[in-house]
Coordinates of C-alpha atoms and ligand atoms in Angstrom, one line a residue:
X1 CA 117.9 62.0 205.4
X2 CA 117.2 59.7 208.3
X3 CA 117.9 56.6 206.7
X4 CA 121.4 58.0 205.8
X5 CA 122.1 59.2 209.1
X6 CA 121.3 55.7 210.3
X7 CA 123.8 54.2 208.2
X8 CA 126.4 56.5 209.1
X9 CA 125.9 56.2 212.8
X10 CA 126.2 52.4 212.3
X11 CA 129.6 52.9 210.6
X12 CA 131.4 54.6 213.4
X13 CA 129.1 53.3 216.2
X14 CA 128.7 54.7 219.7
X15 CA 130.8 55.6 222.7
X16 CA 130.1 55.3 226.4
X17 CA 131.7 57.5 228.7
X18 CA 131.6 57.8 232.6
X19 CA 129.7 60.9 233.5
X20 CA 131.7 62.7 236.1
X21 CA 130.0 64.6 239.1
X22 CA 131.8 67.7 239.1
X23 CA 131.8 71.5 238.0
X24 CA 131.6 71.9 234.1
X25 CA 134.1 74.4 232.8
X26 CA 135.2 76.0 229.3
X27 CA 138.8 76.8 228.8
X28 CA 139.8 78.9 225.8
X29 CA 143.0 78.3 223.9
X30 CA 144.6 80.8 221.6
X31 CA 147.6 79.4 219.3
X32 CA 147.7 76.5 221.8
X33 CA 147.7 78.7 224.9
X34 CA 145.2 79.0 227.7
X35 CA 143.7 82.7 227.7
X36 CA 140.4 82.3 229.6
X37 CA 138.5 80.0 231.6
X38 CA 134.9 80.0 232.8
X39 CA 132.4 77.9 234.7
X40 CA 129.6 76.9 232.8
X41 CA 125.9 76.6 233.6
X42 CA 126.0 80.0 235.9
X43 CA 128.4 81.3 233.3
X44 CA 130.8 82.7 235.7
X45 CA 134.0 84.2 233.8
X46 CA 136.7 86.3 234.5
X47 CA 140.2 86.8 235.8
X48 CA 139.5 85.0 239.4
X49 CA 138.2 81.8 237.8
X50 CA 140.9 81.8 235.0
X51 CA 143.5 82.2 237.7
X52 CA 142.0 79.3 239.6
X53 CA 141.7 77.1 236.7
X54 CA 145.3 77.6 236.0
X55 CA 146.3 76.0 239.3
X56 CA 144.7 72.7 238.4
X57 CA 147.5 70.3 237.0
X58 CA 145.2 68.9 234.2
X59 CA 144.5 72.1 232.8
X60 CA 147.7 72.6 230.3
X61 CA 148.8 76.2 230.2
X62 CA 150.4 75.4 226.9
X63 CA 149.4 72.5 224.6
X64 CA 151.7 69.7 223.5
X65 CA 151.7 67.8 220.3
X66 CA 150.1 69.8 217.2
X67 CA 147.0 70.0 215.0
X68 CA 144.9 72.2 217.1
X69 CA 142.6 74.9 215.9
X70 CA 144.0 78.5 216.2
X71 CA 141.2 79.5 218.7
X72 CA 139.2 76.7 220.3
X73 CA 137.1 76.1 223.3
X74 CA 138.0 72.8 225.4
X75 CA 135.0 71.7 227.7
X76 CA 135.8 69.5 230.8
X77 CA 134.5 68.7 234.3
X78 CA 136.7 69.8 237.1
X79 CA 136.2 67.5 240.1
X80 CA 137.7 66.6 243.5
X81 CA 139.0 63.0 244.0
X82 CA 137.6 61.5 247.1
X83 CA 140.8 61.5 248.9
X84 CA 141.3 65.3 248.7
X85 CA 137.4 65.6 249.7
X86 CA 138.1 63.7 252.8
X87 CA 141.2 65.9 253.6
X88 CA 139.3 69.3 253.0
X89 CA 136.3 68.3 255.0
X90 CA 138.5 67.1 257.9
X91 CA 140.6 70.4 258.0
X92 CA 137.1 72.3 257.8
X93 CA 135.6 70.3 260.7
X94 CA 138.8 71.0 262.9
X95 CA 138.4 74.5 262.0
X96 CA 134.8 74.6 262.8
X97 CA 133.7 75.4 259.4
X98 CA 130.5 73.7 257.8
X99 CA 131.6 70.6 255.7
X100 CA 130.9 70.1 252.3
X101 CA 128.1 67.5 251.5
X102 CA 129.6 65.9 248.4
X103 CA 132.9 66.3 246.2
X104 CA 130.7 68.4 243.6
X105 CA 130.1 71.1 246.0
X106 CA 133.6 71.1 247.4
X107 CA 134.9 71.3 243.7
X108 CA 132.6 74.4 242.9
X109 CA 133.4 75.9 246.4
X110 CA 137.3 75.5 245.5
X111 CA 136.7 77.2 242.1
X112 CA 134.9 80.2 243.8
X113 CA 137.9 80.9 245.9
X114 CA 139.2 84.6 245.5
X115 CA 142.7 83.4 246.3
X116 CA 144.1 80.9 244.0
X117 CA 146.6 79.5 246.4
X118 CA 143.5 78.3 248.3
X119 CA 142.4 76.6 245.2
X120 CA 145.7 75.1 244.4
X121 CA 145.8 73.3 247.8
X122 CA 142.4 71.8 247.2
X123 CA 144.0 69.6 244.6
X124 CA 141.3 69.6 242.0
X125 CA 141.6 67.5 238.7
X126 CA 139.7 67.9 235.2
X127 CA 138.8 65.4 232.5
X128 CA 138.3 67.1 229.2
X129 CA 135.7 65.7 226.8
X130 CA 134.7 68.1 224.2
X131 CA 136.1 70.8 221.7
X132 CA 134.6 73.5 219.6
X133 CA 136.6 75.0 217.0
X134 CA 136.4 79.0 217.2
X135 CA 139.0 79.5 214.5
X136 CA 140.2 76.7 212.4
X137 CA 139.1 73.0 212.5
X138 CA 139.4 69.9 214.4
X139 CA 140.8 67.1 212.4
X140 CA 139.2 64.3 214.4
X141 CA 136.3 62.8 212.6
X142 CA 134.9 60.7 215.5
X143 CA 134.4 61.3 219.2
X144 CA 136.8 58.5 220.0
X145 CA 139.6 60.3 217.8
X146 CA 138.9 63.5 219.5
X147 CA 139.5 62.2 222.8
X148 CA 142.6 60.5 221.7
X149 CA 143.6 64.1 220.4
X150 CA 142.7 65.9 223.7
X151 CA 144.9 63.3 225.4
X152 CA 147.8 64.1 222.9
X153 CA 147.4 67.8 223.6
X154 CA 148.0 67.2 227.3
X155 CA 144.7 66.7 228.7
X156 CA 143.4 64.3 231.0
X157 CA 140.7 62.1 229.6
X158 CA 138.6 59.6 231.5
X159 CA 140.0 56.1 230.6
X160 CA 137.0 54.1 230.9
X161 CA 135.5 55.1 227.4
X162 CA 134.5 52.2 225.1
X163 CA 133.2 51.9 221.4
X164 CA 130.3 49.9 220.5
X165 CA 128.7 49.0 217.1
X166 CA 125.1 49.5 218.0
X167 CA 123.1 51.3 220.6
X168 CA 121.7 48.1 222.0
X169 CA 125.6 46.8 222.6
X170 CA 126.1 50.2 224.2
X171 CA 123.1 50.0 226.5
X172 CA 123.9 46.4 227.5
X173 CA 127.2 47.4 229.0
X174 CA 125.6 49.9 231.5
X175 CA 124.9 47.1 234.4
X176 CA 128.8 46.5 234.3
X177 CA 129.5 50.3 234.5
X178 CA 127.2 50.6 237.3
X179 CA 129.3 48.2 239.4
X180 CA 132.3 50.0 238.3
X181 CA 131.3 53.5 239.2
X182 CA 131.4 52.9 243.2
X183 CA 135.2 51.8 242.8
X184 CA 136.4 54.9 240.9
X185 CA 138.6 57.4 243.0
X186 CA 136.0 60.0 242.0
X187 CA 132.4 60.8 242.0
X188 CA 130.5 59.8 239.0
X189 CA 126.7 59.7 238.7
X190 CA 126.0 58.0 235.3
X191 CA 127.1 57.0 232.0
X192 CA 126.6 58.9 228.6
X193 CA 126.2 57.2 225.3
X194 CA 127.5 59.2 222.4
X195 CA 127.2 59.0 218.6
X196 CA 130.8 58.6 217.4
X197 CA 130.6 60.3 214.2
X198 CA 131.2 64.1 215.0
X199 CA 129.9 65.3 211.6
X200 CA 126.4 64.0 212.6
X201 CA 126.3 65.8 215.8
X202 CA 125.4 69.2 214.2
X203 CA 123.0 67.4 212.0
X204 CA 121.2 65.6 214.9
X205 CA 121.0 68.8 216.7
X206 CA 120.0 69.9 219.9
X207 CA 116.5 69.4 221.7
X208 CA 115.0 72.3 223.8
X209 CA 118.2 74.2 223.5
X210 CA 120.0 71.9 226.1
X211 CA 120.2 68.2 225.6
X212 CA 121.8 67.0 222.4
X213 CA 120.2 64.5 220.4
X214 CA 123.6 62.6 219.9
X215 CA 124.1 62.1 223.5
X216 CA 122.3 59.8 225.8
X217 CA 122.7 60.6 229.4
X218 CA 121.9 57.7 232.0
X219 CA 122.1 58.7 235.5
X220 CA 122.3 56.2 238.2
X221 CA 119.7 56.4 241.1
X222 CA 121.6 56.1 244.1
X223 CA 121.3 52.4 245.2
X224 CA 119.0 51.6 248.2
X225 CA 119.2 48.6 250.2
X226 CA 117.0 47.1 252.8
X227 CA 118.4 45.7 256.1
X228 CA 117.8 45.4 259.8
X229 CA 118.5 48.1 262.3
X230 CA 120.2 46.5 265.2
X231 CA 120.9 49.1 267.5
X232 CA 121.2 53.1 267.7
X233 CA 124.5 54.1 269.4
X234 CA 126.1 57.3 270.2
X235 CA 129.4 58.9 269.1
X236 CA 130.7 61.8 271.1
X237 CA 132.4 64.4 269.0
X238 CA 134.9 67.0 270.0
X239 CA 132.5 69.8 270.9
X240 CA 130.7 67.1 273.1
X241 CA 128.0 66.8 270.4
X242 CA 126.1 63.3 270.9
X243 CA 125.7 61.9 267.3
X244 CA 123.3 59.0 267.1
X245 CA 124.2 56.5 264.5
X246 CA 122.5 53.2 263.2
X247 CA 124.3 49.9 263.6
X248 CA 123.0 47.9 260.8
X249 CA 122.8 44.1 259.8
X250 CA 125.9 44.2 257.2
X251 CA 124.6 44.8 253.9
X252 CA 126.1 45.4 250.5
X253 CA 125.4 48.7 248.7
X254 CA 126.9 49.3 245.3
X255 CA 129.8 47.0 246.1
X256 CA 130.6 48.2 249.4
X257 CA 129.6 46.6 252.7
X258 CA 127.8 49.1 254.9
X259 CA 127.5 48.4 258.7
X260 CA 126.3 52.0 259.9
X261 CA 124.6 54.9 258.9
X262 CA 124.2 58.3 260.2
X263 CA 121.0 59.3 262.1
X264 CA 121.8 63.0 262.3
X265 CA 119.9 63.8 265.6
X266 CA 116.9 62.6 267.9
X267 CA 114.5 65.0 266.2
X268 CA 115.1 63.3 262.8
X269 CA 114.8 59.8 264.2
X270 CA 111.4 60.7 266.0
X271 CA 110.1 62.5 262.7
X272 CA 111.0 59.3 260.6
X273 CA 109.7 57.2 263.3
X274 CA 112.9 55.0 263.2
X275 CA 112.8 52.3 265.9
X276 CA 115.5 49.8 267.2
X277 CA 114.9 46.4 265.4
X278 CA 113.1 48.2 262.4
X279 CA 113.8 46.9 258.8
X280 CA 114.9 50.2 257.1
X281 CA 116.1 51.3 253.7
X282 CA 119.6 52.7 253.4
X283 CA 121.0 54.7 250.7
X284 CA 124.6 55.3 249.9
X285 CA 125.5 57.6 247.0
X286 CA 129.1 57.9 246.2
X287 CA 131.3 59.0 248.9
X288 CA 128.4 60.5 250.8
X289 CA 127.8 58.7 254.2
X290 CA 125.2 56.0 254.2
X291 CA 121.9 57.3 255.5
X292 CA 118.7 55.7 256.8
X293 CA 115.8 56.8 254.5
X294 CA 112.7 55.3 256.1
X295 CA 111.8 52.3 258.3
X296 CA 109.5 49.7 256.7
X297 CA 106.5 49.8 258.9
X298 CA 104.6 47.1 257.4
X299 CA 107.5 44.7 258.5
X300 CA 107.1 45.5 262.2
X301 CA 106.5 42.7 264.3
X302 CA 105.9 44.3 267.5
X303 CA 109.5 43.8 269.1
X304 CA 110.7 47.2 267.9
X305 CA 111.7 49.8 270.5
X306 CA 111.6 53.4 270.2
X307 CA 114.9 55.2 270.6
X308 CA 115.5 57.7 273.6
X309 CA 118.6 59.8 273.8
X310 CA 120.7 59.1 276.9
X311 CA 120.3 61.6 280.0
X312 CA 124.1 60.8 280.7
X313 CA 127.1 60.8 278.3
X314 CA 127.7 57.2 277.3
X315 CA 131.5 57.9 277.7
X316 CA 131.9 59.6 280.9
X317 CA 128.4 59.5 282.5
X318 CA 128.1 63.4 282.8
X319 CA 124.4 64.8 282.6
X320 CA 124.0 65.6 278.8
X321 CA 122.5 69.2 277.9
X322 CA 120.1 70.1 275.3
X323 CA 120.2 73.8 274.3
X324 CA 116.8 75.5 273.4
X325 CA 116.4 75.6 269.3
X326 CA 119.1 73.0 268.9
X327 CA 118.5 69.4 267.9
X328 CA 121.7 68.1 269.4
X329 CA 122.5 67.1 273.0
X330 CA 125.9 67.8 274.2
X331 CA 128.2 66.4 277.0
X332 CA 129.5 69.5 278.7
X333 CA 132.5 67.8 280.3
X334 CA 135.8 68.9 278.6
X335 CA 137.6 66.0 280.2
X336 CA 135.2 63.4 278.6
X337 CA 137.0 60.5 277.5
X338 CA 134.8 60.3 274.5
X339 CA 135.7 63.9 273.4
X340 CA 139.5 63.9 274.4
X341 CA 141.1 62.3 271.4
X342 CA 139.3 64.7 269.0
X343 CA 139.8 67.7 271.3
X344 CA 143.7 66.6 271.7
X345 CA 144.2 66.9 267.9
X346 CA 142.2 70.0 267.6
X347 CA 144.1 71.6 270.6
X348 CA 147.4 71.0 268.6
X349 CA 146.0 72.1 265.2
X350 CA 147.6 74.9 263.4
X351 CA 144.9 77.6 264.1
X352 CA 144.9 76.6 267.8
X353 CA 147.9 75.9 269.7
X354 CA 150.0 74.9 266.7
X355 CA 152.0 72.1 268.2
X356 CA 153.8 70.3 265.2
X357 CA 154.1 66.6 265.5
X358 CA 151.0 66.1 267.4
X359 CA 148.6 64.4 265.2
X360 CA 146.0 61.6 265.6
X361 CA 148.5 58.8 265.9
X362 CA 150.7 60.6 268.5
X363 CA 147.7 61.9 270.4
X364 CA 146.2 58.2 270.5
X365 CA 149.4 56.9 271.6
X366 CA 149.9 59.4 274.6
X367 CA 146.3 58.8 275.8
X368 CA 146.3 55.0 275.4
X369 CA 149.5 54.9 277.3
X370 CA 147.9 57.2 280.0
X371 CA 151.0 59.4 279.5
X372 CA 148.5 62.1 279.3
X373 CA 144.9 62.5 280.4
X374 CA 144.0 65.8 278.9
X375 CA 145.8 68.6 277.1
X376 CA 147.0 70.1 280.3
X377 CA 149.2 67.0 280.7
X378 CA 151.1 67.9 277.7
X379 CA 152.9 70.9 279.4
X380 CA 154.7 68.4 281.9
X381 CA 156.0 65.8 279.2
X382 CA 159.7 65.1 279.2
X383 CA 161.8 63.7 276.6
X384 CA 162.7 60.7 278.9
X385 CA 158.7 59.9 279.2
X386 CA 158.4 60.0 275.5
X387 CA 161.5 58.0 274.5
X388 CA 160.2 55.2 276.7
X389 CA 157.2 54.8 274.4
X390 CA 157.2 52.6 271.4
X391 CA 158.3 54.5 267.9
X392 CA 159.4 57.5 269.6
X393 CA 163.0 58.5 268.8
X394 CA 165.1 60.8 270.7
X395 CA 165.1 63.5 268.0
X396 CA 161.2 63.4 267.4
X397 CA 160.6 63.4 271.3
X398 CA 162.9 66.6 271.5
X399 CA 160.9 68.4 268.7
X400 CA 157.6 67.5 270.3
X401 CA 158.8 68.9 273.8
X402 CA 160.1 71.9 272.0
X403 CA 156.9 72.6 269.8
X404 CA 154.7 72.1 273.1
X405 CA 156.9 74.7 274.9
X406 CA 156.5 77.1 271.9
X407 CA 152.8 76.7 272.1
X408 CA 152.9 78.6 275.7
X409 CA 153.2 81.8 273.8
X410 CA 150.3 81.8 271.5
X411 CA 147.7 84.4 271.9
X412 CA 144.6 83.9 273.8
X413 CA 142.4 83.7 270.7
X414 CA 144.3 80.5 269.8
X415 CA 144.0 79.0 273.2
X416 CA 140.2 79.8 273.0
X417 CA 139.8 78.2 269.7
X418 CA 141.8 75.4 270.9
X419 CA 139.7 74.6 273.9
X420 CA 137.0 73.4 271.2
X421 CA 134.0 75.4 273.1
X422 CA 131.1 74.8 270.8
X423 CA 130.3 77.6 268.4
X424 CA 133.6 79.2 269.1
X425 CA 135.5 79.1 265.8
X426 CA 138.5 81.0 265.0
X427 CA 136.6 84.3 264.3
X428 CA 134.4 84.1 267.6
X429 CA 137.7 83.2 269.3
X430 CA 139.4 86.2 268.1
X431 CA 136.3 88.6 268.7
X432 CA 136.1 87.6 272.4
X433 CA 139.7 87.9 272.9
X434 CA 139.9 91.2 271.5
X435 CA 137.1 92.4 273.5
X436 CA 138.2 91.0 276.7
X437 CA 142.0 90.9 276.3
X438 CA 142.4 88.2 279.3
X439 CA 140.9 84.9 280.0
X440 CA 140.2 86.1 283.6
X441 CA 137.9 89.0 282.5
X442 CA 136.3 86.7 279.9
X443 CA 135.5 84.0 282.5
X444 CA 134.0 86.7 284.9
X445 CA 131.8 88.1 282.0
X446 CA 128.0 87.4 282.2
X447 CA 125.7 86.6 279.5
X448 CA 124.5 90.1 278.9
X449 CA 128.0 91.4 278.3
X450 CA 129.0 88.6 276.1
X451 CA 125.8 89.2 274.1
X452 CA 126.5 92.8 273.4
X453 CA 129.6 91.9 271.0
X454 CA 128.5 92.1 267.3
X455 CA 128.6 88.6 265.8
X456 CA 128.7 86.9 269.3
X457 CA 125.0 86.6 270.2
X458 CA 122.5 84.4 271.2
X459 CA 123.6 80.6 271.2
X460 CA 127.4 81.5 270.9
X461 CA 127.2 83.6 274.1
X462 CA 125.2 80.9 275.9
X463 CA 127.8 78.3 275.0
X464 CA 130.5 80.4 276.3
X465 CA 128.9 81.0 279.6
X466 CA 128.0 77.3 280.0
X467 CA 131.5 76.4 279.1
X468 CA 133.0 78.5 281.9
X469 CA 130.4 77.5 284.3
X470 CA 131.4 73.7 284.3
X471 CA 133.8 73.3 287.1
X472 CA 136.1 70.8 285.4
X473 CA 136.6 73.3 282.4
X474 CA 137.5 75.9 284.8
X475 CA 140.1 73.6 286.6
X476 CA 141.5 72.7 283.2
X477 CA 142.0 76.6 282.4
X478 CA 143.6 76.9 285.8
X479 CA 146.2 73.9 285.1
X480 CA 146.9 75.4 281.7
X481 CA 147.5 78.8 283.3
X482 CA 149.9 77.2 286.0
X483 CA 151.7 75.6 283.2
X484 CA 152.6 78.9 281.8
X485 CA 150.1 79.1 278.8
X486 CA 149.6 82.6 277.8
X487 CA 146.0 83.9 279.0
X488 CA 146.2 87.1 277.1
X489 CA 145.6 88.6 273.8
X490 CA 148.4 91.0 272.6
X491 CA 146.8 94.5 272.8
X492 CA 145.6 95.9 269.6
X493 CA 144.0 99.2 270.5
X494 CA 142.2 101.1 267.7
X495 CA 145.2 103.4 267.4
X496 CA 147.9 100.8 267.4
X497 CA 145.6 98.0 265.4
X498 CA 146.9 96.0 262.5
X499 CA 144.4 98.0 260.3
X500 CA 144.9 101.4 262.0
X501 CA 143.8 104.4 259.8
X502 CA 142.7 102.1 256.9
X503 CA 139.4 102.1 255.1
X504 CA 137.7 98.8 254.2
X505 CA 134.5 98.0 252.2
X506 CA 132.6 94.6 252.3
X507 CA 130.7 93.0 249.7
X508 CA 129.3 89.9 248.7
X509 CA 128.8 86.7 251.1
X510 CA 132.0 85.7 252.7
X511 CA 132.7 82.1 253.2
X512 CA 132.5 82.0 257.0
X513 CA 132.3 85.4 258.7
X514 CA 128.9 87.1 258.8
X515 CA 128.7 90.9 257.8
X516 CA 128.7 92.1 261.5
X517 CA 131.5 89.6 262.5
X518 CA 133.9 91.0 259.6
X519 CA 132.7 94.7 260.4
X520 CA 133.4 94.2 264.1
X521 CA 137.0 92.6 263.4
X522 CA 137.9 95.4 261.1
X523 CA 137.0 98.3 263.5
X524 CA 138.4 96.2 266.7
X525 CA 141.7 96.5 264.6
X526 CA 141.4 100.1 264.2
X527 CA 139.9 100.0 260.6
X528 CA 137.3 102.0 259.3
X529 CA 134.4 100.5 257.7
X530 CA 132.9 102.3 254.6
X531 CA 129.5 101.7 252.9
X532 CA 130.8 102.5 249.2
X533 CA 134.0 102.3 247.3
X534 CA 136.2 105.3 246.5
X535 CA 139.5 106.3 245.7
X536 CA 140.3 106.6 249.4
X537 CA 139.1 102.9 249.9
X538 CA 142.3 100.8 251.0
X539 CA 140.8 97.4 250.2
X540 CA 137.5 95.7 249.3
X541 CA 136.8 92.2 251.1
X542 CA 134.7 90.4 248.3
X543 CA 132.8 87.2 248.9
X544 CA 130.6 85.1 246.7
X545 CA 128.1 87.1 244.5
X546 CA 129.8 90.4 244.9
X547 CA 128.4 93.0 242.5
X548 CA 128.7 96.6 241.8
X549 CA 131.2 97.3 244.6
X550 CA 133.6 94.7 243.4
X551 CA 133.5 96.2 239.7
X552 CA 133.9 99.7 241.1
X553 CA 136.9 98.6 243.0
X554 CA 138.6 97.0 239.9
X555 CA 137.7 100.1 237.9
X556 CA 139.3 102.4 240.5
X557 CA 142.2 99.9 241.0
X558 CA 141.5 99.4 244.7
X559 CA 142.8 96.2 246.1
X560 CA 140.4 93.4 246.4
X561 CA 140.9 90.5 248.9
X562 CA 139.0 87.4 250.2
X563 CA 138.1 86.6 253.8
X564 CA 141.4 84.6 254.4
X565 CA 143.6 87.5 253.6
X566 CA 141.4 89.7 255.7
X567 CA 142.0 87.3 258.6
X568 CA 145.7 87.1 257.9
X569 CA 145.8 91.0 258.2
X570 CA 143.8 91.0 261.3
X571 CA 146.2 88.5 263.2
X572 CA 148.6 90.6 265.7
X573 CA 152.2 90.2 264.6
X574 CA 153.7 87.6 267.0
Ligands
ZN601 ZN1 131.2 62.7 278.2

């Protein structure tokens, strides 16, 4: 039997394929139409995931061409291209949400959304690579033919596949593919060599219930390089966080020249005993930011220096703060030049003051030309001042001034979020604004008072008090007030709140809100929070790993919403 298999394998040869690092999915087609989709591995199936998969451009809802089995399962890998990944993370950073570590996590996160319109905005893609006929049969005799068929039916198939006569030839191409992978627009983590003859797949079988014998996967270890760490510098982020990074002697890692690597925080630098002047190992995997793995202690010559975080901000010379229990140090000065660009862009972002037309490019131009020094200066800008700048037409100047004027009327919660106080994301801003009603009463509140608000305890309360303790921050707020920026939150009393008289139930883990934050927000808006689902429940807010309550809601026909929809309903009509 083995001798025959060997001969047949030789006839059709082998196929090499790029191994995409995404989320494995399977799609069921009946009579050429998509009926259900599921994620593999964790086996999540159901309406929500099917609805999300339908938003992906590479998932055909109806197949083109002909010759497909009456019922079949198509396997594919859903992935997020690097470009979309960068955009999603930039948005999350702006919103104060935790960023995704890699495109695979981002793709899996996008598939788990309860609102398909969010999944659609994440711009996922999919490569199809296998078919299993449930009813009928697939005409392709070889894996290469099958991939061609998938392409004709309307699927996207990865284009770097190649056929080889012998396994040795297939394996010999791996170094070439290793240099190709870093240049791809998506994350790939290796190569799979497959036996081309499909009929042999069943015969060769599966080992241990998982790895098929006819496919040989080779995962690339992320490439490590050794170079000199020339210096450790500090980048000041929007919230004032001082982020140390390594300035490296330029080194090539998987086809890319790396000059800097993240060092996260001073504790990690001390823990790894990384010193300035050290030879270090640097790792880079796909789009993930290069990281310093460890110093090569053997290569030290005594000239290395230990790193000390500066006591004063490298951008504005204000004394930096280190909060208890936190690894980061912060510059507390809201007018810090290092923070200012990021903060202007954040201030103008959609969930803050929503000033359309004020992105990075414009903000940088206004700051570089000293047209503005901080966000309060925006409110005195004139059309004449703007048209005097390069690349500013009369019309766009007029639009920007109008957008800035419009932003004066945003609620206090938008302004609080826009100020970029550390730990104060959209939710905390809303909780604070609802509780205090005005900037004046929030600024007058002490730590104990802020600490009593569910979902705003501990480090958050400390950060809020510290922010308003800083003289320059108080001055900035005063100037905004003088410029006519609204300092109040529209009254949403329990009786007249946006959820007045409604009963809500929470289940599962929400993407950003904690249980107590969500509950507080619902109650502040006049809603009632119940522990179990009944016919009298108005809506169930479901997050990840929602269980029995979600099933019960579906059975009773109770509306199920996600966190984003809850936040929309909490927003006061303006
Ligand atoms: Zn500073």
